Short mmCIF file of C-alpha atoms in Angstrom, two decimals:
data_model
loop_
_atom_site.label_atom_id
_atom_site.label_comp_id
_atom_site.label_asym_id
_atom_site.label_seq_id
_atom_site.Cartn_x
_atom_site.Cartn_y
_atom_site.Cartn_z
CA MET A 1 118.05 117.36 134.66
CA LEU A 2 116.09 120.36 135.88
CA VAL A 3 112.71 119.21 137.20
CA VAL A 4 110.22 122.07 137.27
CA GLY A 5 106.96 121.75 139.16
CA LEU A 6 104.07 123.69 137.60
CA THR A 7 100.99 124.26 139.70
CA GLY A 8 98.07 126.61 140.14
CA GLY A 9 94.38 126.37 140.86
CA ILE A 10 91.15 125.86 139.01
CA ALA A 11 90.69 128.57 136.34
CA SER A 12 94.02 130.18 137.22
CA GLY A 13 95.52 129.67 133.76
CA LYS A 14 97.80 126.74 134.54
CA SER A 15 96.54 124.74 131.57
CA THR A 16 97.37 127.64 129.27
CA VAL A 17 100.91 127.77 130.64
CA SER A 18 101.23 124.01 130.29
CA HIS A 19 100.16 124.23 126.64
CA LEU A 20 102.60 127.05 125.94
CA LEU A 21 105.49 125.12 127.47
CA SER A 22 104.81 121.84 125.69
CA GLU A 23 103.48 123.03 122.33
CA THR A 24 105.08 126.43 121.74
CA HIS A 25 108.42 125.94 123.50
CA LYS A 26 108.66 122.14 123.11
CA ILE A 27 109.59 121.52 126.75
CA PRO A 28 109.04 117.88 127.85
CA LEU A 29 106.02 117.84 130.13
CA ILE A 30 104.46 115.24 132.41
CA ASP A 31 100.79 116.00 133.00
CA LEU A 32 99.71 114.45 136.29
CA ASP A 33 96.05 114.94 135.41
CA ILE A 34 96.59 112.51 132.52
CA LEU A 35 98.49 110.13 134.79
CA ALA A 36 95.73 110.38 137.40
CA ARG A 37 93.21 109.22 134.79
CA ALA A 38 95.49 106.44 133.60
CA VAL A 39 96.03 104.94 137.06
CA VAL A 40 92.26 104.53 137.62
CA GLU A 41 91.45 102.80 134.36
CA PRO A 42 89.42 99.57 134.63
CA GLY A 43 91.43 96.76 136.16
CA THR A 44 94.02 98.95 137.87
CA PRO A 45 94.81 98.48 141.58
CA ALA A 46 93.91 102.10 142.30
CA LEU A 47 90.41 101.77 140.86
CA LYS A 48 89.83 98.58 142.82
CA ALA A 49 90.81 100.40 146.02
CA ILE A 50 88.49 103.31 145.18
CA VAL A 51 85.55 100.97 144.57
CA LYS A 52 86.28 99.13 147.80
CA HIS A 53 86.01 102.37 149.77
CA PHE A 54 83.32 104.35 147.90
CA GLY A 55 81.19 101.51 146.57
CA LYS A 56 80.21 100.36 143.09
CA GLU A 57 77.90 103.33 142.57
CA ILE A 58 80.94 105.36 141.47
CA LEU A 59 81.33 103.08 138.43
CA LYS A 60 79.73 103.44 135.02
CA PRO A 61 77.97 100.44 133.44
CA ASP A 62 81.14 99.67 131.44
CA GLY A 63 83.20 99.44 134.63
CA SER A 64 85.03 102.75 134.21
CA LEU A 65 85.13 105.45 136.87
CA ASP A 66 82.13 107.78 136.99
CA ARG A 67 84.04 110.98 137.72
CA PRO A 68 81.05 113.33 138.17
CA THR A 69 79.53 110.99 140.77
CA LEU A 70 82.80 110.62 142.63
CA GLY A 71 83.40 114.36 142.34
CA ARG A 72 80.12 115.18 144.06
CA ILE A 73 81.19 112.98 146.96
CA VAL A 74 84.69 114.35 147.47
CA PHE A 75 84.26 118.03 146.60
CA ASN A 76 82.21 118.70 149.73
CA ASP A 77 83.82 116.18 152.06
CA PRO A 78 87.48 116.80 152.99
CA ALA A 79 87.77 113.42 154.72
CA GLN A 80 86.60 111.52 151.64
CA ARG A 81 88.81 113.66 149.42
CA LYS A 82 91.77 112.76 151.61
CA VAL A 83 91.03 109.06 151.17
CA LEU A 84 90.81 109.43 147.39
CA ASN A 85 94.07 111.37 147.25
CA ARG A 86 95.85 108.78 149.36
CA ILE A 87 94.80 106.03 146.96
CA THR A 88 95.69 107.81 143.75
CA HIS A 89 98.80 109.76 144.73
CA SER A 90 100.94 106.69 145.33
CA ALA A 91 100.12 105.27 141.91
CA VAL A 92 100.70 108.63 140.23
CA ARG A 93 104.10 109.06 141.92
CA LYS A 94 105.30 105.71 140.63
CA ARG A 95 104.18 106.46 137.07
CA MET A 96 105.71 109.94 137.24
CA ALA A 97 109.06 108.60 138.46
CA TRP A 98 109.17 106.12 135.59
CA LEU A 99 108.47 108.80 132.97
CA MET A 100 111.10 111.09 134.48
CA PHE A 101 113.61 108.25 134.33
CA LEU A 102 112.83 107.70 130.63
CA LEU A 103 113.31 111.40 129.89
CA TRP A 104 116.61 111.38 131.77
CA ILE A 105 117.78 108.37 129.75
CA LYS A 106 116.92 110.28 126.56
CA GLY A 107 119.13 113.15 127.69
CA SER A 108 116.47 115.75 128.44
CA LYS A 109 117.85 118.73 130.34
CA ILE A 110 114.48 120.12 131.46
CA VAL A 111 111.18 118.46 132.33
CA VAL A 112 108.05 120.16 133.62
CA VAL A 113 105.71 118.30 135.96
CA ASP A 114 102.21 119.77 135.59
CA ALA A 115 100.50 119.02 138.90
CA PRO A 116 97.44 120.83 140.28
CA LEU A 117 98.11 119.18 143.66
CA LEU A 118 101.88 119.64 143.59
CA VAL A 119 101.87 121.24 147.04
CA GLU A 120 99.06 119.22 148.60
CA ALA A 121 100.56 115.88 147.52
CA GLY A 122 104.07 116.80 148.64
CA LEU A 123 105.43 116.45 145.11
CA TRP A 124 107.18 119.82 145.39
CA THR A 125 110.01 118.07 147.22
CA PHE A 126 111.06 116.38 143.98
CA CYS A 127 111.34 119.63 142.04
CA GLY A 128 114.37 121.85 141.53
CA GLU A 129 112.12 124.81 140.76
CA ILE A 130 108.44 125.51 141.37
CA VAL A 131 106.23 127.74 139.23
CA VAL A 132 102.84 128.90 140.51
CA VAL A 133 100.29 130.38 138.12
CA TRP A 134 98.43 132.93 140.23
CA CYS A 135 95.32 135.06 140.05
CA PRO A 136 92.93 136.31 142.77
CA PRO A 137 89.98 134.12 143.83
CA SER A 138 87.54 136.59 142.28
CA ASP A 139 89.12 135.95 138.87
CA GLN A 140 88.97 132.20 139.38
CA LEU A 141 85.28 132.38 140.28
CA SER A 142 84.28 134.61 137.38
CA ARG A 143 86.24 132.50 134.88
CA MET A 144 84.69 129.27 136.14
CA VAL A 145 81.15 130.62 135.87
CA SER A 146 81.80 132.13 132.44
CA ARG A 147 83.48 129.00 131.12
CA ASP A 148 81.15 126.33 132.49
CA ALA A 149 77.78 128.06 132.74
CA ALA A 150 76.62 126.27 129.60
CA ASN A 151 77.25 122.96 131.38
CA GLY A 152 74.98 123.94 134.25
CA LEU A 153 77.63 125.20 136.66
CA THR A 154 76.12 127.70 139.07
CA GLU A 155 78.03 130.28 141.08
CA GLU A 156 77.35 128.21 144.19
CA ASP A 157 78.86 125.14 142.52
CA ALA A 158 81.86 127.19 141.45
CA ARG A 159 82.40 128.47 144.98
CA SER A 160 82.17 124.93 146.32
CA ARG A 161 84.84 123.72 143.91
CA LEU A 162 87.04 126.70 144.65
CA ASN A 163 86.72 126.19 148.40
CA SER A 164 87.66 122.52 148.03
CA GLN A 165 91.15 123.53 146.86
CA LEU A 166 94.10 124.98 148.69
CA PRO A 167 94.00 128.76 148.13
CA LEU A 168 96.54 129.99 145.61
CA ASP A 169 97.96 132.43 148.15
CA ASP A 170 98.89 129.45 150.34
CA LYS A 171 100.96 128.03 147.47
CA LEU A 172 103.03 131.17 147.00
CA PRO A 173 105.59 130.37 149.73
CA TYR A 174 106.54 127.29 147.70
CA ALA A 175 107.09 129.27 144.50
CA ASP A 176 110.41 130.15 142.93
CA VAL A 177 108.51 131.82 140.09
CA ILE A 178 105.02 133.37 140.16
CA LEU A 179 103.25 133.85 136.83
CA ASP A 180 100.65 136.59 137.24
CA ASN A 181 97.51 135.80 135.25
CA SER A 182 95.19 138.22 137.01
CA SER A 183 92.69 140.43 135.25
CA ALA A 184 94.34 143.39 136.99
CA LEU A 185 97.41 142.75 134.86
CA ALA A 186 95.29 143.10 131.74
CA ASP A 187 93.71 146.27 133.14
CA SER A 188 97.14 147.84 133.62
CA ALA A 189 98.32 146.93 130.12
CA PRO A 190 98.51 149.57 127.37
CA GLY A 191 95.09 150.09 125.85
CA SER A 192 93.27 148.89 128.96
CA THR A 193 90.83 151.78 128.68
CA GLN A 194 89.40 150.19 125.55
CA VAL A 195 86.40 147.86 125.57
CA SER A 196 86.66 144.96 128.01
CA ALA A 197 86.38 142.40 125.20
CA GLY A 198 90.10 142.82 124.69
CA LYS A 199 91.00 142.12 128.32
CA SER A 200 91.30 138.37 127.83
CA SER A 201 93.58 138.89 124.85
CA ARG A 202 95.83 141.29 126.77
CA SER A 203 95.97 138.89 129.70
CA SER A 204 96.98 136.03 127.38
CA GLU A 205 99.67 138.16 125.78
CA ALA A 206 101.07 139.08 129.19
CA LEU A 207 101.09 135.43 130.24
CA ARG A 208 102.80 134.35 127.02
CA ALA A 209 105.50 136.96 127.58
CA GLN A 210 106.11 135.72 131.13
CA VAL A 211 106.35 132.12 129.95
CA ALA A 212 108.75 133.01 127.12
CA GLU A 213 111.01 134.86 129.56
CA LEU A 214 110.93 131.91 131.95
CA VAL A 215 111.86 129.38 129.25
CA GLN A 216 114.72 131.58 128.10
CA ARG A 217 116.06 131.67 131.65
CA TRP A 218 115.85 127.87 131.93
CA LYS A 219 117.71 127.39 128.68
CA SER A 220 120.38 129.89 129.68
CA ARG A 221 120.75 128.13 133.02
CA THR A 222 121.24 124.69 131.48
CA SER A 223 123.48 125.89 128.64
CA THR A 224 126.11 127.56 130.83
CA PHE A 225 129.35 125.73 131.51
CA GLY A 226 128.27 124.96 135.07
CA GLY A 227 124.84 123.76 133.99
CA ALA A 228 126.26 121.57 131.22
CA ALA A 229 128.91 120.12 133.54
CA LEU A 230 126.28 119.30 136.16
CA TRP A 231 124.09 117.59 133.56
CA LEU A 232 127.04 115.50 132.32
CA LEU A 233 127.96 114.46 135.86
CA GLU A 234 124.37 113.46 136.60
CA TRP A 235 124.15 111.49 133.36
CA PHE A 236 127.49 109.65 133.50
CA LEU A 237 127.62 109.28 137.30
CA PRO A 238 124.13 108.31 138.51
CA PRO A 239 125.25 108.15 142.19
CA PHE A 240 126.28 111.79 141.93
CA GLY A 241 122.90 112.64 140.41
CA LEU A 242 121.13 110.84 143.25
CA ALA A 243 123.21 112.60 145.89
CA TYR A 244 122.63 115.97 144.25
CA GLY A 245 118.91 115.29 144.10
CA LEU A 246 118.77 114.42 147.80
CA TRP A 247 120.74 117.55 148.67
CA THR A 248 118.29 119.61 146.59
CA ILE A 249 115.33 118.11 148.46
CA VAL A 250 116.83 118.92 151.87
CA ARG A 251 117.78 122.44 150.80
CA ARG A 252 114.33 123.14 149.35
CA LYS A 253 112.56 121.88 152.47
CA GLU A 254 114.57 124.24 154.65
CA MET A 255 114.05 127.18 152.30
CA ILE A 256 110.30 126.65 151.94
CA SER A 257 109.87 126.13 155.67
CA HIS A 258 111.50 129.52 156.21
CA LYS A 259 109.31 131.16 153.55
CA ARG A 260 106.15 129.67 155.07
CA LEU A 261 107.08 130.98 158.51
CA ASN A 262 107.63 134.45 157.05
CA ALA A 263 104.32 134.29 155.18
CA GLU A 264 102.44 133.23 158.31
CA ALA A 265 104.08 136.00 160.33
CA ALA A 266 103.12 138.56 157.68
CA LYS A 267 99.56 137.24 157.64
CA ARG A 268 99.24 137.50 161.42
CA SER A 269 100.67 141.02 161.33
CA LYS A 270 98.15 142.03 158.67
CA GLN A 271 95.30 140.54 160.72
CA ARG A 272 96.40 142.49 163.79
CA GLN A 273 96.54 145.71 161.78
CA SER A 274 93.05 145.05 160.41
CA ALA A 275 91.76 144.43 163.92
CA GLU A 276 93.23 147.75 165.08
CA PRO A 277 92.36 150.23 162.31
CA ASN A 278 92.91 153.24 164.55
CA SER A 279 96.30 152.18 165.86
CA ILE A 280 99.18 154.58 165.29
CA PRO A 281 102.33 153.15 163.64
CA ALA A 282 105.40 153.08 165.88
CA GLU A 283 107.22 155.60 163.68
CA THR A 284 104.36 158.09 164.04
CA LYS A 285 104.30 157.70 167.81
CA LYS A 286 108.03 158.29 167.97
CA ASP A 287 107.79 161.43 165.86
CA ALA A 288 104.97 162.67 168.03
#
C-alpha cells in the first residue's frame, strides 16, 4: 500500500488539495486534524495529560477542550507548544496506525495521510511519498487576513500564527512532489492581465490540474505489473510488507538527510552572495 504524506502550512491550500483527493478522486484519506480532535475528547488520556500540565482553565464548562484559550498559550510559547505536541502526537500516531491497518485489510492500494505537522512530528518516516503544498509566506499572510478578518484576526495575529509554524521552505527538502499554489502561478496563467477577481479561480484551476496529474501518476504506479505484484506480496505475506516498509524508512531517511544538507549548503551560499553584493563570480574573474 502506497502511503502518501500530505502537508503544507496555514493558508497554503493543503485543505483544498485534501478535499480534491478525497472527494473528487476518491482516494482514502486519514485527516490527522480530525484525529487530533478525537484524541482530546472528554475522558481521553491525552486530555487528562493536557489539563494536568496547563490547568483546568483550558477547559470549557462542559469539560471539553477550550481550543482558543489553549491556542493563545501555545502559539506564542514554543516550549509550551512542544509539551502539547508531545502529549497529542503519541495518541494520534496510534490512531493513525490503526486506521492504516484497517485500510490495508480492505485492500486499499493508496492512502493519503493529511498532516499539517507531518515533518515536525516525524511522521514523514512512515510515508512512501511526501507531497508539500507550497506558496510564499506573503500569500499565506494575505489569505489568512482576507479569510479570517471577519472573525477579528488582525495582521499581527496572522503573523504570530505564521511564525509559530515551520516555514514551508524548510519542508521542501522532505518533498517528493511540490504542489505550487502561489498567486504568482495565477498571475502567469493565460488571462492574468484581466481583473484580479479571477486570480483565485485561476489558482484553483492550476491546483486542480496538478492534483489530477498526481493522482494519475499514483494510479499508473500501482497498476503496473511491478506495483500490483508488490501489493500482492505485501497483502499475502505480511512479514515481507513489514520488511519492505522498514527498508523504505531507512532509504527515505538517507535521501532526505542528503537533500537537507544540499538545501542548507545552498542557503548558506545564497547568504554569502547577499552579504557580498559587489563580489565578482569566479567565471568572470577567470575571463578577466
